[in-house]
């Protein structure tokens, strides 16, 4: 038998301030600096520039330099290609063109659309990829009208501006893993750009560990009920994975893992890391893949079996989303810049920044994490292997929560590859993370029982 692992310390990480009394927030200086570099003024100017293009409808002009989806594509491409000042991590900007539309589709005619991806290469041989998404197309009330003013300041100028600002800051930071920042077309006509990129990721064998879709992250006031707050944001994640083999299904049922999909682990991670670095922002986990009747660009990725979530404002304003720009009974309709809370976009942008940097500085997830469920015991024996790529972890966190709790309650730091902890396998859910020397943790893996 292996020597039991050395239990080095117990850190109580408290997630819910209403239930517990204390919280430890150790901030890594590189991550903290990067989140503080996010500029509200830049975000505001990107949104104004995008709105000035008048429409980014998928069937709008591709040749006019000032108007239409072609101008928007060029604008984003130029911003990314100009990231040269202090450019220690200049991205490679790749345009992925794809054919969309035609008979029987939501797009009235066939058209060539473009996804723009800024690829920030990692400074090591660690091939993991973190993928950020925001769609840059826009629409008005009639989704077939390609010439009407469709400013899309919030949907999705907010997400695009956040990703442009993240790209600017990323160009000054060097990280071990690859970060791809993707600006997608075709969303408003059926997630076409996302489906194309997801299939490229699959066929080219990208080792994508997380997809974070930002779609509408700037409105902080609800229509009708007039509730307002920029203090909380939603992260949507699927419950039961939409991609599941028979073996995965049997494992899920055996382990009662319905609240522990890989996408849910990513959502919890965004909450933990985001709240560690971004002040005055609470991340609300929504136990749904998306809102009723409406989809998002993360979904084609989850369907391919990739962990993928959507970040979205907590309150939505239906007077401003997909509406004609006009004043009706004294009320302004349409997706104009005055409906975007820039400070809210800044915080949501920082939430992305902190998450991807913490993840990129972490070792890869442990492998073969299993617990012994064969015998009758009040303690639980857990074992795992080191990750096979990237830097070796400095230590691991065993994560614990009761079966009826939504968030991890306690983290136990351990060394080695095996531990016995005095918590019953029947009453708790366990997870595990790899941790770097300076405390950056990987995404958690739920620890399954050996069948
Ligand atoms: Zn949208």
CSV table of C-alpha atoms and ligand atoms in Angstrom, one decimal:
chain,number,residue,atom,x,y,z
A,1,UNK,CA,0.0,0.0,0.0
A,2,UNK,CA,1.2,3.5,-0.7
A,3,UNK,CA,2.1,5.8,2.1
A,4,UNK,CA,-0.8,8.1,2.9
A,5,UNK,CA,-0.3,11.6,1.5
A,6,UNK,CA,0.9,14.4,3.6
A,7,UNK,CA,-1.9,16.6,4.7
A,8,UNK,CA,-0.3,20.0,4.7
A,9,UNK,CA,-3.1,22.4,5.6
A,10,UNK,CA,-6.8,22.9,5.6
A,11,UNK,CA,-8.1,26.0,4.0
A,12,UNK,CA,-11.7,26.8,4.4
A,13,UNK,CA,-13.0,28.6,1.3
A,14,UNK,CA,-16.2,30.3,2.0
A,15,UNK,CA,-18.5,30.9,-0.9
A,16,UNK,CA,-21.7,32.1,0.6
A,17,UNK,CA,-21.4,35.1,2.8
A,18,UNK,CA,-24.8,34.6,4.3
A,19,UNK,CA,-24.0,31.1,5.6
A,20,UNK,CA,-20.4,31.4,6.8
A,21,UNK,CA,-18.3,33.9,8.6
A,22,UNK,CA,-15.1,34.3,6.8
A,23,UNK,CA,-13.5,34.3,3.4
A,24,UNK,CA,-9.8,34.1,2.3
A,25,UNK,CA,-9.0,36.0,-0.9
A,26,UNK,CA,-5.3,35.6,-1.9
A,27,UNK,CA,-4.8,37.6,-5.1
A,28,UNK,CA,-2.0,36.7,-7.5
A,29,UNK,CA,-0.3,40.0,-8.5
A,30,UNK,CA,-0.1,39.2,-12.2
A,31,UNK,CA,-3.9,38.5,-12.4
A,32,UNK,CA,-4.8,41.4,-10.2
A,33,UNK,CA,-2.8,43.8,-12.3
A,34,UNK,CA,-4.4,42.5,-15.5
A,35,UNK,CA,-7.9,42.9,-14.2
A,36,UNK,CA,-7.1,46.4,-13.1
A,37,UNK,CA,-5.9,47.3,-16.6
A,38,UNK,CA,-9.3,46.8,-18.1
A,39,UNK,CA,-10.4,50.3,-19.2
A,40,UNK,CA,-14.0,51.5,-19.2
A,41,UNK,CA,-13.1,54.3,-21.6
A,42,UNK,CA,-11.8,51.7,-24.1
A,43,UNK,CA,-14.9,49.6,-23.7
A,44,UNK,CA,-17.1,52.6,-24.3
A,45,UNK,CA,-15.3,53.7,-27.4
A,46,UNK,CA,-15.4,50.2,-29.0
A,47,UNK,CA,-19.2,50.1,-28.5
A,48,UNK,CA,-19.6,53.5,-30.0
A,49,UNK,CA,-17.5,52.5,-33.0
A,50,UNK,CA,-19.5,49.3,-33.5
A,51,UNK,CA,-22.8,51.2,-33.3
A,52,UNK,CA,-21.5,53.8,-35.9
A,53,UNK,CA,-21.4,50.9,-38.4
A,54,UNK,CA,-25.2,51.0,-38.3
A,55,UNK,CA,-25.9,47.3,-38.8
A,56,UNK,CA,-23.9,44.0,-38.5
A,57,UNK,CA,-26.7,41.9,-39.9
A,58,UNK,CA,-25.5,38.7,-41.4
A,59,UNK,CA,-26.8,39.7,-44.9
A,60,UNK,CA,-25.7,43.3,-44.7
A,61,UNK,CA,-22.9,44.8,-46.9
A,62,UNK,CA,-19.6,43.1,-46.9
A,63,UNK,CA,-17.8,45.6,-49.1
A,64,UNK,CA,-18.8,49.0,-47.7
A,65,UNK,CA,-15.8,50.2,-45.5
A,66,UNK,CA,-18.1,52.1,-43.1
A,67,UNK,CA,-21.3,50.2,-43.0
A,68,UNK,CA,-22.4,46.6,-42.6
A,69,UNK,CA,-21.0,43.3,-41.3
A,70,UNK,CA,-17.9,43.6,-43.5
A,71,UNK,CA,-17.0,46.9,-41.9
A,72,UNK,CA,-17.5,45.4,-38.5
A,73,UNK,CA,-15.3,42.4,-39.3
A,74,UNK,CA,-12.5,44.7,-40.6
A,75,UNK,CA,-12.8,46.9,-37.5
A,76,UNK,CA,-12.3,44.0,-35.2
A,77,UNK,CA,-9.5,42.6,-37.3
A,78,UNK,CA,-7.7,45.9,-37.4
A,79,UNK,CA,-8.0,46.4,-33.6
A,80,UNK,CA,-6.4,42.9,-33.1
A,81,UNK,CA,-3.7,43.3,-35.6
A,82,UNK,CA,-2.7,46.7,-34.1
A,83,UNK,CA,-1.9,45.1,-30.8
A,84,UNK,CA,1.8,45.8,-31.2
A,85,UNK,CA,2.7,48.4,-28.6
A,86,UNK,CA,4.4,46.6,-25.7
A,87,UNK,CA,3.4,43.5,-27.6
A,88,UNK,CA,5.1,40.7,-25.7
A,89,UNK,CA,2.3,38.4,-26.7
A,90,UNK,CA,1.1,39.6,-30.1
A,91,UNK,CA,-1.8,37.4,-31.3
A,92,UNK,CA,-2.0,35.7,-34.6
A,93,UNK,CA,-5.2,36.9,-36.1
A,94,UNK,CA,-7.0,34.2,-38.2
A,95,UNK,CA,-10.1,34.7,-40.3
A,96,UNK,CA,-12.2,31.6,-40.7
A,97,UNK,CA,-14.7,32.0,-43.6
A,98,UNK,CA,-17.6,29.7,-44.0
A,99,UNK,CA,-20.7,29.4,-46.2
A,100,UNK,CA,-24.0,29.8,-44.6
A,101,UNK,CA,-27.7,30.2,-45.6
A,102,UNK,CA,-29.5,29.3,-48.8
A,103,UNK,CA,-32.7,27.3,-49.3
A,104,UNK,CA,-34.5,26.2,-46.2
A,105,UNK,CA,-32.3,28.1,-43.8
A,106,UNK,CA,-33.0,31.2,-41.6
A,107,UNK,CA,-30.7,33.2,-43.9
A,108,UNK,CA,-32.6,34.0,-47.1
A,109,UNK,CA,-29.6,33.5,-49.4
A,110,UNK,CA,-26.3,31.9,-49.4
A,111,UNK,CA,-23.5,34.1,-48.0
A,112,UNK,CA,-19.9,33.8,-46.9
A,113,UNK,CA,-19.5,34.8,-43.2
A,114,UNK,CA,-16.4,35.2,-41.2
A,115,UNK,CA,-15.3,34.4,-37.7
A,116,UNK,CA,-12.2,36.3,-36.4
A,117,UNK,CA,-10.0,34.5,-33.9
A,118,UNK,CA,-7.0,36.1,-32.1
A,119,UNK,CA,-4.8,33.3,-31.0
A,120,UNK,CA,-2.4,34.1,-28.1
A,121,UNK,CA,0.1,31.2,-28.1
A,122,UNK,CA,1.2,29.8,-24.8
A,123,UNK,CA,4.9,30.1,-23.8
A,124,UNK,CA,5.2,26.4,-23.0
A,125,UNK,CA,4.5,23.0,-24.7
A,126,UNK,CA,1.3,22.8,-22.7
A,127,UNK,CA,-1.3,22.4,-25.6
A,128,UNK,CA,-4.4,23.4,-23.6
A,129,UNK,CA,-6.7,25.9,-25.1
A,130,UNK,CA,-9.0,28.4,-23.4
A,131,UNK,CA,-11.6,29.8,-25.8
A,132,UNK,CA,-13.5,33.1,-25.3
A,133,UNK,CA,-16.5,33.8,-27.5
A,134,UNK,CA,-18.7,36.8,-28.4
A,135,UNK,CA,-20.9,37.2,-31.5
A,136,UNK,CA,-20.5,40.4,-33.4
A,137,UNK,CA,-23.5,40.2,-35.7
A,138,UNK,CA,-26.6,42.2,-34.9
A,139,UNK,CA,-30.3,42.4,-35.8
A,140,UNK,CA,-33.4,44.5,-35.3
A,141,UNK,CA,-37.1,43.5,-34.8
A,142,UNK,CA,-37.3,41.8,-38.3
A,143,UNK,CA,-34.5,39.3,-38.5
A,144,UNK,CA,-34.8,39.3,-42.3
A,145,UNK,CA,-34.2,43.1,-42.6
A,146,UNK,CA,-30.5,43.6,-43.4
A,147,UNK,CA,-30.6,47.3,-43.9
A,148,UNK,CA,-32.5,48.7,-40.9
A,149,UNK,CA,-30.5,50.4,-38.1
A,150,UNK,CA,-29.5,47.5,-35.8
A,151,UNK,CA,-26.9,49.1,-33.4
A,152,UNK,CA,-26.5,46.1,-31.2
A,153,UNK,CA,-24.8,48.1,-28.5
A,154,UNK,CA,-25.5,45.5,-25.8
A,155,UNK,CA,-26.3,42.5,-28.1
A,156,UNK,CA,-23.6,42.0,-28.5
A,157,UNK,CA,-21.4,45.1,-28.6
A,158,UNK,CA,-20.9,44.6,-24.9
A,159,UNK,CA,-19.4,41.1,-25.4
A,160,UNK,CA,-17.3,42.2,-28.4
A,161,UNK,CA,-15.9,45.2,-26.6
A,162,UNK,CA,-15.1,43.1,-23.5
A,163,UNK,CA,-13.2,40.6,-25.7
A,164,UNK,CA,-11.3,43.4,-27.6
A,165,UNK,CA,-10.3,44.9,-24.2
A,166,UNK,CA,-9.2,41.4,-22.9
A,167,UNK,CA,-7.1,41.0,-26.1
A,168,UNK,CA,-5.4,44.3,-25.5
A,169,UNK,CA,-4.5,43.4,-22.0
A,170,UNK,CA,-3.5,39.8,-23.0
A,171,UNK,CA,-1.0,41.2,-25.5
A,172,UNK,CA,1.0,42.4,-22.5
A,173,UNK,CA,1.0,39.2,-20.6
A,174,UNK,CA,2.7,35.9,-21.3
A,175,UNK,CA,0.9,32.7,-20.3
A,176,UNK,CA,1.7,29.0,-20.5
A,177,UNK,CA,-1.4,27.9,-22.3
A,178,UNK,CA,-3.1,29.0,-25.5
A,179,UNK,CA,-5.9,31.5,-25.3
A,180,UNK,CA,-8.1,32.0,-28.4
A,181,UNK,CA,-10.4,35.0,-28.4
A,182,UNK,CA,-13.2,34.4,-31.0
A,183,UNK,CA,-15.5,37.0,-32.5
A,184,UNK,CA,-18.3,35.1,-34.2
A,185,UNK,CA,-20.8,35.9,-37.0
A,186,UNK,CA,-24.0,34.1,-37.7
A,187,UNK,CA,-25.4,33.9,-34.1
A,188,UNK,CA,-28.6,35.7,-34.8
A,189,UNK,CA,-29.5,33.2,-37.6
A,190,UNK,CA,-28.9,30.0,-35.6
A,191,UNK,CA,-25.4,30.0,-34.0
A,192,UNK,CA,-23.9,29.4,-37.4
A,193,UNK,CA,-20.4,30.8,-36.6
A,194,UNK,CA,-20.2,28.9,-33.4
A,195,UNK,CA,-21.2,25.6,-35.1
A,196,UNK,CA,-18.4,26.2,-37.7
A,197,UNK,CA,-15.7,27.0,-35.1
A,198,UNK,CA,-16.8,24.0,-32.9
A,199,UNK,CA,-16.4,21.7,-35.8
A,200,UNK,CA,-13.0,23.2,-36.6
A,201,UNK,CA,-11.9,22.7,-33.0
A,202,UNK,CA,-13.0,19.1,-33.1
A,203,UNK,CA,-11.5,18.2,-36.5
A,204,UNK,CA,-8.2,20.0,-35.7
A,205,UNK,CA,-8.0,18.3,-32.3
A,206,UNK,CA,-7.8,21.5,-30.2
A,207,UNK,CA,-7.4,20.6,-26.5
A,208,UNK,CA,-10.1,23.0,-25.4
A,209,UNK,CA,-10.5,22.9,-21.6
A,210,UNK,CA,-13.0,25.8,-21.3
A,211,UNK,CA,-15.4,27.8,-23.5
A,212,UNK,CA,-16.7,31.0,-22.1
A,213,UNK,CA,-19.4,32.8,-24.2
A,214,UNK,CA,-20.1,36.4,-23.5
A,215,UNK,CA,-23.5,37.5,-24.9
A,216,UNK,CA,-25.2,40.5,-23.5
A,217,UNK,CA,-23.2,41.5,-20.5
A,218,UNK,CA,-23.9,45.2,-20.3
A,219,UNK,CA,-27.6,45.9,-19.4
A,220,UNK,CA,-28.3,46.3,-15.8
A,221,UNK,CA,-32.0,47.3,-15.7
A,222,UNK,CA,-35.0,45.0,-16.4
A,223,UNK,CA,-37.9,46.1,-18.6
A,224,UNK,CA,-41.4,46.0,-17.1
A,225,UNK,CA,-40.3,45.2,-13.5
A,226,UNK,CA,-37.7,48.1,-13.4
A,227,UNK,CA,-35.2,46.2,-11.3
A,228,UNK,CA,-31.7,47.5,-11.5
A,229,UNK,CA,-28.4,46.3,-10.3
A,230,UNK,CA,-24.9,45.9,-11.7
A,231,UNK,CA,-23.9,43.8,-8.7
A,232,UNK,CA,-24.6,40.4,-10.1
A,233,UNK,CA,-24.2,38.5,-13.3
A,234,UNK,CA,-25.4,35.1,-14.5
A,235,UNK,CA,-23.4,32.1,-15.6
A,236,UNK,CA,-25.5,29.5,-17.4
A,237,UNK,CA,-24.3,25.9,-17.5
A,238,UNK,CA,-25.9,22.6,-18.5
A,239,UNK,CA,-27.0,20.0,-15.9
A,240,UNK,CA,-26.7,16.7,-17.7
A,241,UNK,CA,-24.1,17.0,-20.5
A,242,UNK,CA,-25.7,17.2,-23.9
A,243,UNK,CA,-22.8,15.0,-25.1
A,244,UNK,CA,-22.9,11.8,-23.2
A,245,UNK,CA,-21.8,8.2,-24.2
A,246,UNK,CA,-23.5,5.2,-22.6
A,247,UNK,CA,-20.4,4.7,-20.3
A,248,UNK,CA,-20.5,8.4,-19.3
A,249,UNK,CA,-24.2,8.0,-18.5
A,250,UNK,CA,-23.7,4.9,-16.4
A,251,UNK,CA,-20.9,6.7,-14.4
A,252,UNK,CA,-23.1,9.8,-13.9
A,253,UNK,CA,-26.0,7.7,-12.6
A,254,UNK,CA,-23.8,5.6,-10.4
A,255,UNK,CA,-22.2,8.7,-8.9
A,256,UNK,CA,-25.4,10.9,-8.7
A,257,UNK,CA,-23.4,13.5,-10.7
A,258,UNK,CA,-26.3,15.4,-12.1
A,259,UNK,CA,-25.1,18.6,-10.6
A,260,UNK,CA,-21.5,18.0,-11.6
A,261,UNK,CA,-21.2,18.2,-15.4
A,262,UNK,CA,-17.8,19.6,-16.6
A,263,UNK,CA,-19.6,22.7,-17.6
A,264,UNK,CA,-21.0,23.1,-14.1
A,265,UNK,CA,-17.5,22.7,-12.7
A,266,UNK,CA,-16.4,25.5,-15.1
A,267,UNK,CA,-19.3,27.7,-13.9
A,268,UNK,CA,-18.4,27.2,-10.2
A,269,UNK,CA,-14.8,28.0,-11.1
A,270,UNK,CA,-15.8,31.3,-12.7
A,271,UNK,CA,-17.7,32.1,-9.6
A,272,UNK,CA,-14.9,31.4,-7.3
A,273,UNK,CA,-12.1,33.1,-9.3
A,274,UNK,CA,-14.3,36.0,-10.4
A,275,UNK,CA,-15.4,36.9,-6.9
A,276,UNK,CA,-11.8,36.5,-5.7
A,277,UNK,CA,-10.6,39.3,-8.1
A,278,UNK,CA,-13.6,41.4,-9.0
A,279,UNK,CA,-15.1,43.6,-6.3
A,280,UNK,CA,-18.8,44.2,-6.1
A,281,UNK,CA,-19.8,41.4,-8.4
A,282,UNK,CA,-21.7,38.3,-7.4
A,283,UNK,CA,-21.7,35.5,-9.9
A,284,UNK,CA,-25.1,33.7,-9.9
A,285,UNK,CA,-25.0,30.2,-11.2
A,286,UNK,CA,-28.1,29.4,-13.3
A,287,UNK,CA,-28.7,25.7,-13.5
A,288,UNK,CA,-29.8,25.9,-17.1
A,289,UNK,CA,-27.9,25.8,-20.4
A,290,UNK,CA,-29.5,29.0,-21.5
A,291,UNK,CA,-32.7,31.1,-21.2
A,292,UNK,CA,-36.1,29.7,-22.4
A,293,UNK,CA,-36.5,29.8,-26.2
A,294,UNK,CA,-33.1,31.5,-26.7
A,295,UNK,CA,-29.7,30.0,-27.4
A,296,UNK,CA,-26.1,31.0,-27.3
A,297,UNK,CA,-22.8,30.3,-29.0
A,298,UNK,CA,-21.6,28.0,-26.2
A,299,UNK,CA,-24.1,25.4,-27.1
A,300,UNK,CA,-22.5,24.0,-30.3
A,301,UNK,CA,-19.4,23.4,-28.2
A,302,UNK,CA,-21.2,21.6,-25.4
A,303,UNK,CA,-22.8,19.4,-28.0
A,304,UNK,CA,-19.2,18.4,-29.0
A,305,UNK,CA,-18.5,17.4,-25.4
A,306,UNK,CA,-16.5,20.6,-24.6
A,307,UNK,CA,-17.1,22.4,-21.2
A,308,UNK,CA,-18.9,25.5,-22.2
A,309,UNK,CA,-20.9,28.2,-20.4
A,310,UNK,CA,-22.6,31.5,-21.1
A,311,UNK,CA,-22.0,34.7,-19.1
A,312,UNK,CA,-25.0,37.0,-19.4
A,313,UNK,CA,-26.4,40.1,-17.6
A,314,UNK,CA,-28.7,39.3,-14.7
A,315,UNK,CA,-31.5,41.6,-15.8
A,316,UNK,CA,-32.6,41.9,-19.4
A,317,UNK,CA,-34.4,44.8,-21.1
A,318,UNK,CA,-36.7,43.6,-23.8
A,319,UNK,CA,-37.5,47.2,-24.9
A,320,UNK,CA,-33.9,47.3,-26.0
A,321,UNK,CA,-33.2,43.8,-27.4
A,322,UNK,CA,-34.0,43.1,-31.0
A,323,UNK,CA,-36.2,46.2,-31.3
A,324,UNK,CA,-36.6,48.9,-33.9
A,325,UNK,CA,-34.8,52.1,-32.8
A,326,UNK,CA,-37.8,54.4,-32.2
A,327,UNK,CA,-39.6,56.3,-29.4
A,328,UNK,CA,-43.0,54.9,-28.6
A,329,UNK,CA,-45.2,56.7,-26.0
A,330,UNK,CA,-42.2,58.5,-24.8
A,331,UNK,CA,-40.1,55.4,-24.3
A,332,UNK,CA,-36.9,54.8,-26.2
A,333,UNK,CA,-36.7,51.4,-27.9
A,334,UNK,CA,-33.7,49.8,-29.5
A,335,UNK,CA,-30.2,48.6,-28.6
A,336,UNK,CA,-28.5,52.0,-28.3
A,337,UNK,CA,-25.3,52.7,-26.3
A,338,UNK,CA,-27.3,54.6,-23.6
A,339,UNK,CA,-28.7,51.2,-22.5
A,340,UNK,CA,-25.3,49.9,-21.7
A,341,UNK,CA,-23.9,50.2,-18.2
A,342,UNK,CA,-20.2,50.6,-19.0
A,343,UNK,CA,-19.1,49.9,-15.4
A,344,UNK,CA,-21.0,46.6,-15.5
A,345,UNK,CA,-19.3,45.6,-18.8
A,346,UNK,CA,-15.9,46.5,-17.1
A,347,UNK,CA,-16.6,44.2,-14.2
A,348,UNK,CA,-17.8,41.4,-16.4
A,349,UNK,CA,-14.8,41.8,-18.6
A,350,UNK,CA,-12.6,41.6,-15.5
A,351,UNK,CA,-14.4,38.4,-14.5
A,352,UNK,CA,-13.4,36.8,-17.8
A,353,UNK,CA,-9.8,38.2,-17.4
A,354,UNK,CA,-9.3,36.8,-13.9
A,355,UNK,CA,-10.8,33.4,-14.8
A,356,UNK,CA,-8.7,32.8,-18.0
A,357,UNK,CA,-5.5,34.0,-16.4
A,358,UNK,CA,-5.9,31.9,-13.2
A,359,UNK,CA,-6.8,28.9,-15.5
A,360,UNK,CA,-3.8,29.5,-17.8
A,361,UNK,CA,-1.4,29.7,-14.9
A,362,UNK,CA,-2.7,26.5,-13.3
A,363,UNK,CA,-1.4,23.0,-14.0
A,364,UNK,CA,-3.7,20.7,-15.9
A,365,UNK,CA,-6.4,18.7,-14.1
A,366,UNK,CA,-5.4,15.5,-12.3
A,367,UNK,CA,-6.1,12.2,-14.1
A,368,UNK,CA,-7.9,9.0,-12.9
A,369,UNK,CA,-9.4,10.6,-9.8
A,370,UNK,CA,-11.3,7.9,-8.0
A,371,UNK,CA,-12.5,7.0,-4.5
A,372,UNK,CA,-12.9,3.6,-3.0
A,373,UNK,CA,-16.6,2.9,-2.5
A,374,UNK,CA,-16.3,-0.9,-2.1
A,375,UNK,CA,-16.1,-1.2,1.7
A,376,UNK,CA,-18.0,0.1,4.7
A,377,UNK,CA,-16.0,3.0,6.1
A,378,UNK,CA,-16.7,6.4,7.7
A,379,UNK,CA,-13.6,7.8,6.0
A,380,UNK,CA,-12.9,8.0,2.3
A,381,UNK,CA,-9.8,6.9,0.4
A,382,UNK,CA,-9.1,9.0,-2.8
A,383,UNK,CA,-6.4,8.4,-5.4
A,384,UNK,CA,-5.4,10.2,-8.6
A,385,UNK,CA,-2.5,10.6,-11.1
A,386,UNK,CA,-0.5,13.6,-12.1
A,387,UNK,CA,-1.6,15.3,-15.3
A,388,UNK,CA,0.2,14.1,-18.4
A,389,UNK,CA,0.9,17.6,-20.0
A,390,UNK,CA,2.3,20.8,-18.8
A,391,UNK,CA,3.9,21.7,-15.5
A,392,UNK,CA,3.7,19.2,-12.6
A,393,UNK,CA,1.3,20.4,-9.9
A,394,UNK,CA,2.9,21.7,-6.7
A,395,UNK,CA,0.0,20.2,-4.7
A,396,UNK,CA,-3.7,19.3,-5.0
A,397,UNK,CA,-6.9,20.5,-3.4
A,398,UNK,CA,-9.5,18.0,-2.4
A,399,UNK,CA,-12.9,19.7,-2.6
A,400,UNK,CA,-15.8,18.8,-0.4
A,401,UNK,CA,-19.4,19.7,-0.2
A,402,UNK,CA,-22.6,18.0,1.1
A,403,UNK,CA,-24.8,16.4,-1.5
A,404,UNK,CA,-27.4,19.1,-1.1
A,405,UNK,CA,-25.0,22.1,-1.4
A,406,UNK,CA,-24.6,24.0,-4.7
A,407,UNK,CA,-21.0,25.1,-4.1
A,408,UNK,CA,-17.8,23.6,-2.8
A,409,UNK,CA,-17.6,24.2,0.9
A,410,UNK,CA,-14.1,23.2,1.9
A,411,UNK,CA,-10.7,22.7,0.2
A,412,UNK,CA,-8.0,20.5,1.7
A,413,UNK,CA,-4.5,20.9,0.4
A,414,UNK,CA,-2.6,17.6,-0.1
A,415,UNK,CA,0.6,16.4,-1.6
A,416,UNK,CA,1.2,13.0,-3.3
A,417,UNK,CA,-1.4,11.0,-5.2
A,418,UNK,CA,-3.5,9.4,-2.5
A,419,UNK,CA,-5.3,10.6,0.7
A,420,UNK,CA,-7.7,9.3,3.3
A,421,UNK,CA,-10.1,12.0,4.6
A,422,UNK,CA,-12.4,11.7,7.5
A,423,UNK,CA,-15.6,12.4,5.6
A,424,UNK,CA,-18.1,9.7,4.5
A,425,UNK,CA,-18.4,9.0,0.7
A,426,UNK,CA,-22.2,8.7,1.3
A,427,UNK,CA,-22.7,12.2,2.7
A,428,UNK,CA,-20.4,14.3,0.6
A,429,UNK,CA,-19.4,15.0,-3.0
A,430,UNK,CA,-15.7,15.2,-3.6
A,431,UNK,CA,-13.7,17.0,-6.3
A,432,UNK,CA,-10.0,17.6,-7.0
A,433,UNK,CA,-7.9,20.4,-8.5
A,434,UNK,CA,-4.2,20.6,-9.4
A,435,UNK,CA,-2.5,23.7,-7.9
A,436,UNK,CA,0.6,25.6,-9.0
A,437,UNK,CA,3.3,26.8,-6.6
A,438,UNK,CA,1.7,30.2,-6.4
A,439,UNK,CA,-1.8,28.9,-5.8
A,440,UNK,CA,-3.5,28.9,-9.2
A,441,UNK,CA,-5.9,26.0,-9.4
A,442,UNK,CA,-7.0,23.9,-12.3
A,443,UNK,CA,-10.7,23.3,-13.1
A,444,UNK,CA,-12.1,20.8,-10.6
A,445,UNK,CA,-12.8,17.2,-11.6
A,446,UNK,CA,-15.5,15.4,-9.7
A,447,UNK,CA,-14.1,12.3,-8.0
A,448,UNK,CA,-16.1,9.2,-9.1
A,449,UNK,CA,-16.5,5.9,-7.2
A,450,UNK,CA,-14.8,2.9,-8.7
A,451,UNK,CA,-17.6,0.8,-10.1
B,1,LIG,ZN1,-26.7,38.0,-28.6
